[in-house]
Amino acid sequence: MRYGIYELILYFFLYSFLGWCAEIAYAAVRHKKLMNRGFLNGPLCPVYGFGMVLVLIFFGSELDSFVFLAIGCGAVAVVLEFFTGALMEKVFHCKWWDYSEYKSNLGGYVCLPFSCLWGVGAAACVTFLQPWLRWIFDFLPLWAERTAAIVLGLLCLFDFLTVAGTILKVQKDSRMEEFAAGMQKVSNKVGGAISRSIIRRMTRAFPNLTEEGENSPFTAHAKKTKSAVFAEGCGFYKLFWLFFIGSMLGDLVETLFCRATMGTWMSRSSLVYGHFSVVWGMGIVLLTMMLHRYRDKSDRYIFVFGTVVGGAYEYICSVLSEIVFGTVFWDYSKLPFNLGGRINLLYCFFWGLAAVIWIRNVYPFLSRLIEKLPKKTGIWLTWMLVVFMVFDMLISALALMRYSSRYIGEEPLTAVGELLDEHFPDERMEKVYPKAIVRAVSENTAPSGAE
């Protein structure tokens, strides 16, 4: 089932509103009073909207089993909530929610009970609510969908900029003062009922925002001294190098695995230039960002986490590649315990094992190795590789789209299309992507190199 862009925007707002209602109800039961628990002033919790839009794109028409759908939705919730919480803490210097009191939590951003609840709730929405909503939306003319999506989008953007601007202004101007005095000073300086109401609402709904110290966005923070070490910590430079190296290692591992299991050398690269598995590179970045601070957790914990998140990540990559390129790069339909041919239990376990090996052994070694690069040399080399990888991924994407278009008989309409046909004919594409299956045609007319 495919959704249009304006339809997805409207679903985002609808589920954001339903999520806001759920947060209001939860706060009313827990705190015995009504309060706006959303980040925005309006009745919206965007994280719910984004989560449901991702679920509709990736799982809406793919999973018939309610159990598997709930597991997939839960995995999406884990990744989305973790990165949303980490990003908001990075920007506003505060945890807007904290699950540290629960044993099965990851950095306080996510915890197992709420992720399971999110998964079951999202699966119930897709199974029971979404068909009714789709039926109602079918009656809306396109102009109405477009108008509503644009108007709501602009209002939401204004709301977000107002709230974010006020919080950042408070953070900038509080300067280690007593919170109450700082609030009064900033309120007077910024002025306006909107800013004052935002501050009052935030301090009521999120009490931890008023805490002094590094957990509060309303206190100043000591300026970080610049380190002479290249890619120290787990910032952009470190993550890019891990992506680059991980992409090469992933391609090597898959090539050797194919050789050992099928007795043949086979290209497993995602790109037309070089031996890089982008899925592995991005997966390594994802696991590193989520687990590098929690290396003291047990191997069993990391294995289970890697199995669930790795499986969900591989499933999403498969759906996304089919939506964007009309091509499936792997198919596990012939293997037992598979899910739509996109993932299977054995390879999910492999993701879990890879997570343990990566966090315990490979990541610490590569991290130290990357940090040994001279700082200036490392920065220049990083950006040169960034340009190369962006170019490689762009060319690969265009070549794949032309590869799919040729199978349905579309002639090149531009000089770019002619150039792609000349430099990336079917023979070359089938050599680079021997397992690719073009979904635009039937299985009987699949490319000769596909299986």
PDB file of C-alpha atoms in Angstrom, residues 13 40-42 44 147-162:
ATOM      1  CA  PHE A  13      -0.635  15.383  12.377  1.00  0.00           C
ATOM      2  CA  LEU A  40       4.973  22.196  21.204  1.00  0.00           C
ATOM      3  CA  ASN A  41       2.288  24.599  22.385  1.00  0.00           C
ATOM      4  CA  GLY A  42      -0.287  22.990  20.136  1.00  0.00           C
ATOM      5  CA  LEU A  44       0.763  17.593  19.124  1.00  0.00           C
ATOM      6  CA  THR A 147      -4.222  22.726   1.507  1.00  0.00           C
ATOM      7  CA  ALA A 148      -4.635  21.101   4.920  1.00  0.00           C
ATOM      8  CA  ALA A 149      -1.109  19.638   4.827  1.00  0.00           C
ATOM      9  CA  ILE A 150       0.499  22.977   3.889  1.00  0.00           C
ATOM     10  CA  VAL A 151      -1.468  25.030   6.438  1.00  0.00           C
ATOM     11  CA  LEU A 152      -0.873  22.575   9.283  1.00  0.00           C
ATOM     12  CA  GLY A 153       2.790  22.285   8.320  1.00  0.00           C
ATOM     13  CA  LEU A 154       3.309  26.052   8.465  1.00  0.00           C
ATOM     14  CA  LEU A 155       1.505  26.333  11.812  1.00  0.00           C
ATOM     15  CA  CYS A 156       3.589  23.482  13.239  1.00  0.00           C
ATOM     16  CA  LEU A 157       6.820  25.052  11.977  1.00  0.00           C
ATOM     17  CA  PHE A 158       5.925  28.401  13.573  1.00  0.00           C
ATOM     18  CA  ASP A 159       5.060  26.646  16.843  1.00  0.00           C
ATOM     19  CA  PHE A 160       8.359  24.727  16.839  1.00  0.00           C
ATOM     20  CA  LEU A 161      10.457  27.824  16.096  1.00  0.00           C
ATOM     21  CA  THR A 162       8.676  29.764  18.853  1.00  0.00           C
TER      22      THR A 162
END
